[in-house]
XYZ file of C-alpha atoms in Angstrom:
651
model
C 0.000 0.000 0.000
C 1.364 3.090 -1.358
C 0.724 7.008 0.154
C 2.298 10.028 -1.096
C 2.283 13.592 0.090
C 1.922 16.545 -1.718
C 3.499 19.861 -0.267
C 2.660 23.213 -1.670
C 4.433 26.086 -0.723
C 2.720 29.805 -1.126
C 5.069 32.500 -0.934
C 3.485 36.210 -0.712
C 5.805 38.990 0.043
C 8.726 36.546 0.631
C 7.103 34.967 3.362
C 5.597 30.843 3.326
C 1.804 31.369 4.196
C -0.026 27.556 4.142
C 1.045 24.201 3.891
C -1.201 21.341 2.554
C -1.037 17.958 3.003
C -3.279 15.679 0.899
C -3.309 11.810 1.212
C -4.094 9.591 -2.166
C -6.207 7.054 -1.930
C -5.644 3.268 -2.834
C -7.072 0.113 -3.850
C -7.359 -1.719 -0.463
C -6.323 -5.171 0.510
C -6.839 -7.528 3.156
C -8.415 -10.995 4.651
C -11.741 -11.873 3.162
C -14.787 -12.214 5.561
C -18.175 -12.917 5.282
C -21.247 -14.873 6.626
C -21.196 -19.027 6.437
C -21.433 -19.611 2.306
C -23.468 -21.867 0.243
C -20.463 -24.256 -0.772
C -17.065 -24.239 -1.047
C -16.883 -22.900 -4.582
C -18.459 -19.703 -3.455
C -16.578 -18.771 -0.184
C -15.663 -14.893 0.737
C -12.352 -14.631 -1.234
C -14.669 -15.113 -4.394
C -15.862 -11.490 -3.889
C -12.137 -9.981 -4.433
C -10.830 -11.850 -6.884
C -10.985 -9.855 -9.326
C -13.095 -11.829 -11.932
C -16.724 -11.001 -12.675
C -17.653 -14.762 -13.446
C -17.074 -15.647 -9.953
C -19.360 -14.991 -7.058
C -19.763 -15.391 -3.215
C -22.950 -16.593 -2.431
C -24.213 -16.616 1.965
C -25.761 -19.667 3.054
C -28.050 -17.825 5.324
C -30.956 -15.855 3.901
C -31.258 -12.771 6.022
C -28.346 -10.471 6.860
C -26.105 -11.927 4.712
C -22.756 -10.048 4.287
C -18.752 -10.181 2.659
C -16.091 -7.891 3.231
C -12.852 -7.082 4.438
C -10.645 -7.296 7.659
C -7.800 -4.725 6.759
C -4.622 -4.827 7.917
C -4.878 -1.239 9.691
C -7.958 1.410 10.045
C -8.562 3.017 6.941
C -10.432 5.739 5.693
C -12.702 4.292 3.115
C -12.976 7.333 -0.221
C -14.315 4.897 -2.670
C -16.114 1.731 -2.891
C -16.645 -0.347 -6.149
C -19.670 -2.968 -6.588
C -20.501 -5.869 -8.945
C -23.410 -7.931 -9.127
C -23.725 -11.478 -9.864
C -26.329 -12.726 -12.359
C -29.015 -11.590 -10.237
C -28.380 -8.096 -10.257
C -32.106 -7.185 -7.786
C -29.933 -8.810 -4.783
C -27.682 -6.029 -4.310
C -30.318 -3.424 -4.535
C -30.605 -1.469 -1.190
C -27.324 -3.135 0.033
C -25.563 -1.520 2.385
C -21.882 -0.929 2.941
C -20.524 -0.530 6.558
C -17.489 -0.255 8.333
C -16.811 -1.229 11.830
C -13.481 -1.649 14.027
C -14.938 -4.883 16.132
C -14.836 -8.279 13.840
C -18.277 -8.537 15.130
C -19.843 -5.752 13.392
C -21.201 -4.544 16.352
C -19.913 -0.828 16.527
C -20.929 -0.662 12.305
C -22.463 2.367 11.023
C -23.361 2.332 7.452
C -20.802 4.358 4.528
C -22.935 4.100 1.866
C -26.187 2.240 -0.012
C -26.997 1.448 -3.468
C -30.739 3.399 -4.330
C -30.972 1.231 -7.958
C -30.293 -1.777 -9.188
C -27.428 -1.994 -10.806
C -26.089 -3.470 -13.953
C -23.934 -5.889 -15.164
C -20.170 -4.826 -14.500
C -18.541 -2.879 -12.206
C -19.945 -0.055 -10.461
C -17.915 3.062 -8.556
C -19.059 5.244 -5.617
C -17.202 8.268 -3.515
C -17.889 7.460 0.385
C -17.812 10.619 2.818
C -17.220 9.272 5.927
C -14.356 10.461 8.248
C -13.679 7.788 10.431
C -11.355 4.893 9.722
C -12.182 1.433 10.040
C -10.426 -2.193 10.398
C -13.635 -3.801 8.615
C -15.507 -3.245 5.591
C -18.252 -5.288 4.510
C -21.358 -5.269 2.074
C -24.547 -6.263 3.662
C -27.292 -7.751 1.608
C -30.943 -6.304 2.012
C -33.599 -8.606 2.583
C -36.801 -7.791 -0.536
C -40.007 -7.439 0.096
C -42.241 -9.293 -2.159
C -45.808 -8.925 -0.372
C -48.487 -5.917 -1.259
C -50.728 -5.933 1.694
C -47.773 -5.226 4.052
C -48.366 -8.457 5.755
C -47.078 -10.813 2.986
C -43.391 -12.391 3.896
C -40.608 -11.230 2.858
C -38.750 -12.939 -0.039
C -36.934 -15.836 0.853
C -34.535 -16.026 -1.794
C -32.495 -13.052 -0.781
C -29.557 -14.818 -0.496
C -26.520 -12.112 -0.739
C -24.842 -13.097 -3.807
C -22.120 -10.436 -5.014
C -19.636 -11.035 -7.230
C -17.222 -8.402 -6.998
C -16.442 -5.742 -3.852
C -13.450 -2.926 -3.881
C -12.673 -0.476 -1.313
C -10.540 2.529 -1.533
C -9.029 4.944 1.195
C -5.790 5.484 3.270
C -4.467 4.538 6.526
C -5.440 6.620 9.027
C -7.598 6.430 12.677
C -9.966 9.515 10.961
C -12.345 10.980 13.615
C -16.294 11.825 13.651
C -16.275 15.026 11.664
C -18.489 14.219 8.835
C -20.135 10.293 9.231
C -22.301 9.092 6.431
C -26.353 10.098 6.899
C -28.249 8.523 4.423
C -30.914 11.682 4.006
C -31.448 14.556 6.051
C -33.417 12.852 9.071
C -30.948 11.356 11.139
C -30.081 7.814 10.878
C -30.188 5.221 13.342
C -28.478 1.970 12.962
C -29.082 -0.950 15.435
C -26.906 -4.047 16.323
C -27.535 -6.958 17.896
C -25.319 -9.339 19.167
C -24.790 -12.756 17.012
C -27.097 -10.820 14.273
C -29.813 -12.329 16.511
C -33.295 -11.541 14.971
C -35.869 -9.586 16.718
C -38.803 -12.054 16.678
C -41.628 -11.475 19.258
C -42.775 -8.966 21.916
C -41.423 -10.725 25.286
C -37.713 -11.335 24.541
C -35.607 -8.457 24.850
C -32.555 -9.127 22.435
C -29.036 -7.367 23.192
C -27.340 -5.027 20.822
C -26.119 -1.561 20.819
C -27.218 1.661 18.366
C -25.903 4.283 16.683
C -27.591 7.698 15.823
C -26.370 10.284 13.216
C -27.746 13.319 12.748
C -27.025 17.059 12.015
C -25.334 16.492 8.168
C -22.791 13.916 9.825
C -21.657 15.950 12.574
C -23.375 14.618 15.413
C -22.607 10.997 16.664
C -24.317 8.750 19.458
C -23.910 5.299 20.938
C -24.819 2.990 23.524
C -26.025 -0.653 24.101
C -29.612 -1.454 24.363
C -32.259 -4.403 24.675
C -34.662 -4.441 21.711
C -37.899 -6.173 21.023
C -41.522 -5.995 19.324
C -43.944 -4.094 19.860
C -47.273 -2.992 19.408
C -50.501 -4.644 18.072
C -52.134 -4.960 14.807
C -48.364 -3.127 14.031
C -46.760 -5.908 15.043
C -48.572 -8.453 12.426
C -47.166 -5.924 9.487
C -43.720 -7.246 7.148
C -41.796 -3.624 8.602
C -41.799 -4.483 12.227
C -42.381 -2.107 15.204
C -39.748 -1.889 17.752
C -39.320 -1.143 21.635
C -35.730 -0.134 22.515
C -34.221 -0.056 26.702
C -31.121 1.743 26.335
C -28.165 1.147 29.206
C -28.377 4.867 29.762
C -30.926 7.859 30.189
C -30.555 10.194 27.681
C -32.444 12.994 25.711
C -32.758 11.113 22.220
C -31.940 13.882 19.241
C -32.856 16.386 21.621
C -36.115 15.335 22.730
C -37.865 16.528 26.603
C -37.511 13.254 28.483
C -34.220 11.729 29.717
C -35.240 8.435 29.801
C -34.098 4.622 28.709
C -37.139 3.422 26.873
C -37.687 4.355 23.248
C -40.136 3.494 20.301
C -40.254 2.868 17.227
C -43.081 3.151 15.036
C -43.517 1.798 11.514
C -46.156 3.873 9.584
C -46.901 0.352 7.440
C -50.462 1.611 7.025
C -49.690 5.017 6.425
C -48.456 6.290 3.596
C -47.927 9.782 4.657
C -45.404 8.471 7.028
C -46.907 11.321 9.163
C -50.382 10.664 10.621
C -48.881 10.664 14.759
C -46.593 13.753 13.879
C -50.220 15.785 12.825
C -51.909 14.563 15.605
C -49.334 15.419 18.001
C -48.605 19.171 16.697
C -52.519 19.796 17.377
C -51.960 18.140 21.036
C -49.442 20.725 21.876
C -51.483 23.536 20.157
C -54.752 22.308 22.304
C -52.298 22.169 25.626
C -52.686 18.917 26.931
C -50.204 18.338 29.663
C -48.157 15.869 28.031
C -47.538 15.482 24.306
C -45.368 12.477 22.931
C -42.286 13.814 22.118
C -41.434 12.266 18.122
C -38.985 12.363 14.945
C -38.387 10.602 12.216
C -35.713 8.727 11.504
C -34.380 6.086 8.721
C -33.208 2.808 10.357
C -30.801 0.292 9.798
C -31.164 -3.358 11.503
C -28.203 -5.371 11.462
C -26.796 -3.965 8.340
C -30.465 -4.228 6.458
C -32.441 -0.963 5.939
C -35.198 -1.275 7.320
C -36.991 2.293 6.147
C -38.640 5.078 7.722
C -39.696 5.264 10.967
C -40.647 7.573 13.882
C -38.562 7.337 16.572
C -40.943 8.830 19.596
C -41.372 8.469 23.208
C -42.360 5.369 25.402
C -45.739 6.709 26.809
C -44.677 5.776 30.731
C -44.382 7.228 34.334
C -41.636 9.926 34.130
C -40.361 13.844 33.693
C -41.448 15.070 30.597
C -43.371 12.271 29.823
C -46.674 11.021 32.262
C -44.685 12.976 35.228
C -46.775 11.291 38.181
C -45.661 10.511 40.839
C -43.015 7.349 41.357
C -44.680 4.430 43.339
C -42.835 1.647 45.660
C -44.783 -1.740 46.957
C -44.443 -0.377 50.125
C -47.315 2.554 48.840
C -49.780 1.040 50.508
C -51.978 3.163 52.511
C -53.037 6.735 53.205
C -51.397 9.624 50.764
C -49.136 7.138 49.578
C -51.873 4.776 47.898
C -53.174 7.894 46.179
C -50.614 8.036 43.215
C -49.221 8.187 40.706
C -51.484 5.547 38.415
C -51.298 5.483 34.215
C -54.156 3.746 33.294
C -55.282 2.559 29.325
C -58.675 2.175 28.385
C -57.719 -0.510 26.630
C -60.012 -3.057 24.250
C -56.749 -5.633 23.444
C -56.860 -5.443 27.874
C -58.599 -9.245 27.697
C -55.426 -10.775 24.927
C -53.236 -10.476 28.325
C -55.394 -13.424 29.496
C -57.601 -14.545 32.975
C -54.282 -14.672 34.925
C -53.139 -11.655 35.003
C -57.001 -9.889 35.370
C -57.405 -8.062 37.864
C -53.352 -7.564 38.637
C -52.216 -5.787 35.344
C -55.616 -5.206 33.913
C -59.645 -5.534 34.905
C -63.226 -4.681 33.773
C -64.808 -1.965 35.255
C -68.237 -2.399 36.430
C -69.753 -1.348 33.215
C -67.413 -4.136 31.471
C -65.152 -1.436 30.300
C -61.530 -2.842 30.041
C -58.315 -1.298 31.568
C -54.865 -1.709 31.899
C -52.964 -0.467 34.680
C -49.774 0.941 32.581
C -48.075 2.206 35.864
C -47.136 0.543 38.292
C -46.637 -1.967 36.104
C -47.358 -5.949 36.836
C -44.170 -6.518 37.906
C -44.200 -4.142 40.810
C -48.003 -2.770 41.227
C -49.467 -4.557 44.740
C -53.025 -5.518 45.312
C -53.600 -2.719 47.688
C -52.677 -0.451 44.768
C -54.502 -2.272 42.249
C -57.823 -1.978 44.399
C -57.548 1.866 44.517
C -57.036 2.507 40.984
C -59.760 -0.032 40.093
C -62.066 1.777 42.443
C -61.464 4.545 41.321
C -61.723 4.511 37.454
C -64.717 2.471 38.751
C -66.397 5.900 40.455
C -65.371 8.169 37.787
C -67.199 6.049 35.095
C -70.366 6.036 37.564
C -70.602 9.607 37.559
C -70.050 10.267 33.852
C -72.684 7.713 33.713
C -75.203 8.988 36.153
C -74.684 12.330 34.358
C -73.855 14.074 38.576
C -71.745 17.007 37.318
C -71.160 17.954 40.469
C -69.800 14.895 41.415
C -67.809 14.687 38.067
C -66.148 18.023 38.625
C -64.651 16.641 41.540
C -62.932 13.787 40.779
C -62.404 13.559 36.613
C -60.460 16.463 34.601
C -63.496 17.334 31.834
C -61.185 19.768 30.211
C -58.526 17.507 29.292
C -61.065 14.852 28.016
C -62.784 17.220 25.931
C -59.281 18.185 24.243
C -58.925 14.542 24.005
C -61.765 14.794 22.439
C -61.443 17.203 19.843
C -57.921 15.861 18.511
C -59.946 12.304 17.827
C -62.536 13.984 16.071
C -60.415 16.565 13.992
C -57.625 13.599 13.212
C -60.773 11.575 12.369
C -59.237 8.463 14.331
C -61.656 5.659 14.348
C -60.138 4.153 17.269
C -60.181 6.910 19.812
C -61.981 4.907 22.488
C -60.528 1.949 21.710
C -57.882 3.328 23.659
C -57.917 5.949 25.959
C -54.736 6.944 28.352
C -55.884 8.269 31.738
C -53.741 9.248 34.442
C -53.615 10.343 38.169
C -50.922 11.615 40.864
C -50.828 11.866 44.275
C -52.869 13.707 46.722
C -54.691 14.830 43.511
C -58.294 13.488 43.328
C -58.652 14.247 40.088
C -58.050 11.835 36.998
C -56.724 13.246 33.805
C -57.141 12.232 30.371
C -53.899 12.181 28.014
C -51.581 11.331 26.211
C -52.784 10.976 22.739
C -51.285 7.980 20.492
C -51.578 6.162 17.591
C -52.981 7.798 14.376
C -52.106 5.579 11.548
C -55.774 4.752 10.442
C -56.525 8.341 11.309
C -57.135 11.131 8.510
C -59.154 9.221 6.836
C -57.139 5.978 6.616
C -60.121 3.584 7.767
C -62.435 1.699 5.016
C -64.800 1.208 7.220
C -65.653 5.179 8.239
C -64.363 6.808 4.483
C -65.599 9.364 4.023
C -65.661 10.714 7.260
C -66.246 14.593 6.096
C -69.449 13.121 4.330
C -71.316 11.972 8.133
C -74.020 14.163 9.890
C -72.745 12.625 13.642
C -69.295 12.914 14.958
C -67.147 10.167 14.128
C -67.243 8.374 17.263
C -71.274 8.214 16.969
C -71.255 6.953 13.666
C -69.070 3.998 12.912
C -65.825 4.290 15.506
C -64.639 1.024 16.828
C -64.181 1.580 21.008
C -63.922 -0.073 23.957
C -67.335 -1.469 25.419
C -68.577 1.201 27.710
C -66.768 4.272 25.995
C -69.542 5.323 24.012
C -71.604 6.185 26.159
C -68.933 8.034 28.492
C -67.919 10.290 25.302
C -71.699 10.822 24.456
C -72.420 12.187 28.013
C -69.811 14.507 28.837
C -69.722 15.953 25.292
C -73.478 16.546 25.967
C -73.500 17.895 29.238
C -70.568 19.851 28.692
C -71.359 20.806 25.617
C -70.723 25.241 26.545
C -67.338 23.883 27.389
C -66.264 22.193 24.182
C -67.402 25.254 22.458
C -65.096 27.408 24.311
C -62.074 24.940 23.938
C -62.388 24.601 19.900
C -62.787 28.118 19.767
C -60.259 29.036 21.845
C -57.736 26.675 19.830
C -59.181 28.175 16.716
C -58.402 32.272 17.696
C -54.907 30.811 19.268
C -52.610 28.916 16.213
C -55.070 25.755 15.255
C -55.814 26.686 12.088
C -56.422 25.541 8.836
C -53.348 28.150 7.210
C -51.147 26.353 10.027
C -51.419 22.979 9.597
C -51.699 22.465 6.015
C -48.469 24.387 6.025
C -47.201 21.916 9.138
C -47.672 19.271 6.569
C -46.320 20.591 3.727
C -42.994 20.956 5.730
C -42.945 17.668 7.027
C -43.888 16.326 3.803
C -40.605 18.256 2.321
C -38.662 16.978 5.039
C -39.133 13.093 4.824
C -39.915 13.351 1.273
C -36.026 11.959 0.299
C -36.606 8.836 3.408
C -40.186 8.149 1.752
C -38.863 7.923 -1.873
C -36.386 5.217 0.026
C -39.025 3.413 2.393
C -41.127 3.078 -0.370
C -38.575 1.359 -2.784
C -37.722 -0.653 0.158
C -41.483 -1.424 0.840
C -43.049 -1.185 -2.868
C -46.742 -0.803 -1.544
C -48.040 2.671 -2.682
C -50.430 0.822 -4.913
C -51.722 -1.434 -3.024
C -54.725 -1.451 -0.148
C -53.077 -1.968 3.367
C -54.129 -2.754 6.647
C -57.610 -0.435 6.740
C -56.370 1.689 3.688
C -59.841 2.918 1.979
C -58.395 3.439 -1.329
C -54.290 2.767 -2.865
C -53.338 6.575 -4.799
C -49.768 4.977 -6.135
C -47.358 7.621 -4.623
C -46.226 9.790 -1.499
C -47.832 13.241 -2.621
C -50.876 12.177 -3.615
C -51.459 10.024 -0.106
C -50.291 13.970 1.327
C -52.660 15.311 -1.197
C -55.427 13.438 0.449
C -54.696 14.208 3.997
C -54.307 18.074 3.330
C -58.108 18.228 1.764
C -59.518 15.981 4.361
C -57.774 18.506 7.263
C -59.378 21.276 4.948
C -62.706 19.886 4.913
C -62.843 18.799 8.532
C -61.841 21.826 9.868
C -64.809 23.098 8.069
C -66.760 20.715 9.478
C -66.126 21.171 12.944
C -66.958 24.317 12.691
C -69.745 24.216 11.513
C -71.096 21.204 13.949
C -69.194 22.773 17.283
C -69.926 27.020 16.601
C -67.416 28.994 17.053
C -67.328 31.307 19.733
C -66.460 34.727 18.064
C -63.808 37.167 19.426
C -65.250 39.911 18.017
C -68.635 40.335 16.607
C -70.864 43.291 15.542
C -74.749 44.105 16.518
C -76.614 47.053 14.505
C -79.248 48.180 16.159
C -81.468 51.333 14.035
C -78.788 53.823 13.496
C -76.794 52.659 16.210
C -73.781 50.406 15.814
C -72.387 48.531 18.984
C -69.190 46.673 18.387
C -68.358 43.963 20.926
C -64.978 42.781 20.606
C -62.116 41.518 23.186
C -58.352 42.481 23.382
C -55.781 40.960 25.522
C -57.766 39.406 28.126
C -60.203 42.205 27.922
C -63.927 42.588 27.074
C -64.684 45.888 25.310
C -68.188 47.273 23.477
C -67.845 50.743 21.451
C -70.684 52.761 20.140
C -73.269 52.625 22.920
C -75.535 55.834 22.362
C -78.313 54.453 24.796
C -78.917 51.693 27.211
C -77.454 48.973 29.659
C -74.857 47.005 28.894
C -75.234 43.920 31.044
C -72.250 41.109 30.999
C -72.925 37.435 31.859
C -70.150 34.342 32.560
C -70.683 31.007 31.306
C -72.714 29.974 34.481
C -75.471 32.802 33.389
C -74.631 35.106 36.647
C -74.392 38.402 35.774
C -70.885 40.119 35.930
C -71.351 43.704 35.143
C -74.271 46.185 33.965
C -73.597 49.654 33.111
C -75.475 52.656 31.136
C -72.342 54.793 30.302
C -72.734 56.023 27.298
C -69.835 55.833 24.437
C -67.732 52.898 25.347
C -66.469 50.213 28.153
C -63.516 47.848 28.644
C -63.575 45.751 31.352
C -60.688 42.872 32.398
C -61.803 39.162 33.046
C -60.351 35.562 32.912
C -60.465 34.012 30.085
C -63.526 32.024 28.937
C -66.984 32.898 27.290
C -69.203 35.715 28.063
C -72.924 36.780 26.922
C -73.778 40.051 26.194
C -76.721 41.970 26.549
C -77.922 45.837 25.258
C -81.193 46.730 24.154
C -82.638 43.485 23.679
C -79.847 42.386 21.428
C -77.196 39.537 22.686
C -74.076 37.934 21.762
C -71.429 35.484 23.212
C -67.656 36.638 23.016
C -64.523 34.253 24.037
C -62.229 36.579 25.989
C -58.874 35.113 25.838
């Protein structure tokens, strides 16, 4: 191996000003490696040979790899490909570099986005840290179109020729490769083991890049499955426990426990990301923090995902109080409790009921999220169970009073509203609810998991086209829920006014969140192009998918005229609450309009004024002549002046 140096000298005024140093770059050599082979006459070595009519060929069908073990870390410039007779298999390979011979610290260099043709292909690499192995890993092809099909199973990696170029040299993390702008996340696990079920956490350790290359982050982790109609999909859904708390990418929480969520049924890639951004606009205490991300498992891109929050017990995330066993009477028992209304509750089976989830009295059923089942105690179990038990009662018995005391209508209602407006059909199929300590009142919140939301669901398309809100007219929920959604929207009906309108006058609106998803749209748009060659299903139907429209804008396309239309709609069925309005009376024009927090009417010739609150007591009267501005909380007032009324939100 061969380097040269190339010094130029720059004299100005007779004085040397810069030297440069510049390394060339050479072929590299070194021991072959690679995954077990078919047979003996297509072992590793056949990949650098040097002849195009020889191949190596893995024995293994998933994660199959060859490269190189070099005799020193090397910074790789260059890589050259060639594919064997079936020139598909090296389409969305991978090419990694590592300095463990298990692969296990790899991040990838570069990818192929085409399949190539017959001869030998060439490829700059920027990527400035050196490595002791190179290999090229093979990725697996989806053949299904309903995104449950199996994957192909004759994805053998077959390559007949591999070439790497660079120089000697450690390098450093300065510019690593990122495969498009969202930051990419690459995940090991040890012995390549796969990541087949729910309960078995597998070891491994991940690495994220993000900002253009220049940001770098590692650390070992358990991974497993996850979630539930999700987990039945070909792109699998992950759960990630990493050995240390951290702020992921700059999220709120500083926690261990990560998700990842696959977007198989949505083709926007960005149904939870909409949802969320109106859950912060509305204000609900906690809003799942979220990114997206493209990942790599074991070598194999795997597509795009959205890397977001566990929804558990914790600062920035449900921040309730932390319970021991010994929490077992007085203020103690009181909290903290995360509870899911939860339909799958009865899949965890008898033995666990009425430990890690139970039916309420109206055969509603729950799981207790936190504690969780393998700490929660009976004593603590009880209490929560009575106590979802009594807040259902007195939604059901319709005893305001009672309700106002021990259930949080506001952050339902918000709850509420983000189902409706996101059109999710399963809102009350599961409901988060949670409650702290020496608080007696329950709270509704987080939201989660859109992807048969904006009109994603056969079975409620079109949703804009209904008379009755979604949940009333086709939702799929949770036995009992129906009837709790049904009585507090009714009897707090003045109340749901004032929170859409007050949402509406403060950043939720139609301008803002077509223009939220035309960003996001712009910003995943290169990771979608890749997901979907990885996962070739934009023209078919899947999961609940009402209709197939063949490409990434147009499934955009369809979500931006359905958040038109149903903000429309809502509108129209809620009333909005004006915050300004205008009465003309004869010649006499009184303007009622509010400003920062104040109430204000201008133009009053004649008359009382007289000011009501939401609860119909009156406020204020005056006859002052001209005009008056008086301060009050927020919320919705009625007012009155020569007969003529009108209501006014006051923010």
């Amino acid at each position: 191996m061969k380097y040269s140096r190339l010094v130029v000298l720059t004299t100005m005024l007779g004085l040397a000003c810069s030297v440069t140093i510049a390394q060339t770059s050479n072929k590299l050599n070194g021991k072959a490696v690679s995954c077990a082979s078919v047979d003996k006459n297509s072992t590793a070595d056949k990949a650098f040979d040097g002849k195009q009519n020889t191949y190596f060929w893995s024995n293994q069908r998933k994660f199959g790899w060859v490269g190189l073990e070099l005799p020193e870390k090397c910074v790789i410039t260059k890589v050259g490909y060639c594919p064997a007779a079936e020139r598909e298999r090296m389409f969305l390979g991978v090419i990694e570099g590592a300095n463990s011979p298990d692969f296990m610290d790899a991040i990838p260099i570069y990818m192929i986005q085409e399949t190539p043709t017959a001869g030998m292909h060439y490829a700059d690499v920027s990527c400035s840290r050196g490595f002791k192995y190179v290999r090229f890993v093979m990725s697996n092809h989806y053949t299904g179109n309903n995104g449950y099909s199996a994957q192909g199973d004759t994805v053998r990696c077959k390559v007949s020729e591999l070439e790497f170029y660079g120089y000697a040299s450690e390098g450093d993390d300065s510019k690593l490769f990122q495969l498009t702008k969202l930051p990419t996340v690459t995940i090991h696990t040890v012995n390549e083991k796969d990541i087949l079920n729910k309960e078995d956490w597998v070891d491994g350790t991940i690495s994220i890049i993000s900002d253009n290359g220049k940001e770098f982050y590692s650390d070992a982790l358990q991974i497993k499955g996850r979630g539930n109609a999700s987990w039945g999909f070909a792109k699998k859904p992950y759960k990630i426990k990493l050995a240390n708390k951290v702020k992921l990418l700059g999220m709120p929480a500083k926690e261990k426990k990560w998700t990842f969520i696959n977007n198989m049924g949505d083709k926007t890639l960005m149904r939870n990301l909409i949802a969320f951004e109106a859950s912060r606009i509305f204000g609900l205490e906690y809003t799942p923090a979220a990114r997206s991300v493209d990942v790599f498992v074991n070598g194999e891109y795997r597509g795009n995902y959205q890397l977001c929050d566990q929804v558990e017990q914790g600062d920035n995330r449900v921040n309730v109080t932390k319970m021991k066993n010994t929490d077992t009477e007085g203020d103690n028992l009181t909290g903290g409790y995360m509870i899911e209304i939860d339909a799958y509750a009865p899949d965890e089976g008898e033995q666990k009921r009425d430990k890690s989830w139970f039916y309420t009295n109206h055969n509603t059923p729950v799981t207790i999220k936190y504690p969780d089942e393998d700490d929660i105690v009976p004593q603590q179990t009880n209490y929560i169970k009575q106590y979802v038990n009594k807040v259902q009662q007195a939604v059901y018995d319709r005893k305001k009073s009672e309700i106002d005391k021990i259930f949080d209508v506001e952050s339902f209602l918000k709850h509420f509203l983000i189902g409706e407006f996101s059109g999710n059909t399963d809102t009350y199929w599961s409901v988060y609810m949670y409650k702290d300590r020496l608080n007696d009142i329950m709270f509704t919140g987080p939201v989660w998991d859109f992807d048969i939301a904006f009109e994603n669901d056969y079975r409620t398309y079109p949703i804009n086209n209904k008379t009755q809100y979604l949940f009333e007219s086709g939702g799929s929920e949770a036995a009992g829920m129906n009837t709790f959604a049904k009585n507090l929207i009714t009897d707090y009906k003045d109340d749901l006014q004032y929170i859409w309108s007050y949402a509406r006058a403060n950043g939720f609106t139609k301008d803002y969140i077509l223009s939220f998803i035309d960003n996001t749209a712009n910003d995943i748009r290169e990771s979608a192009n890749l997901n979907f060659m990885r996962w070739p299903i934009l023209n078919y139907k899947v999961h609940m998918n009402p209709r197939a429209l063949g490409s990434f804008d147009a499934e955009v396309n369809a979500v931006k005229t359905y958040v038109s239309q149903r903000f429309d709609w809502l509108d129209k069925k809620i009333g909005i609450i004006p915050t300004g309005t205008e009465n003309t009376e004869d010649s006499n024009t009184v303007n009622v309009y509010s400003n920062d927090g104040m109430l204000c009417v201008s133009g009053i010739e004649n008359g009382t004024v007289s000011v009501y609150n939401d609860m119909g007591a009156l406020i204020y009267e005056s006859n002052n002549k001209g005009s008056i501005e008086i301060m009050l909380p927020k919320g919705v007032y009625s007012v009155l002046h020569n007969g003529n009324s009108c209501r006014i939100l006051v923010e």
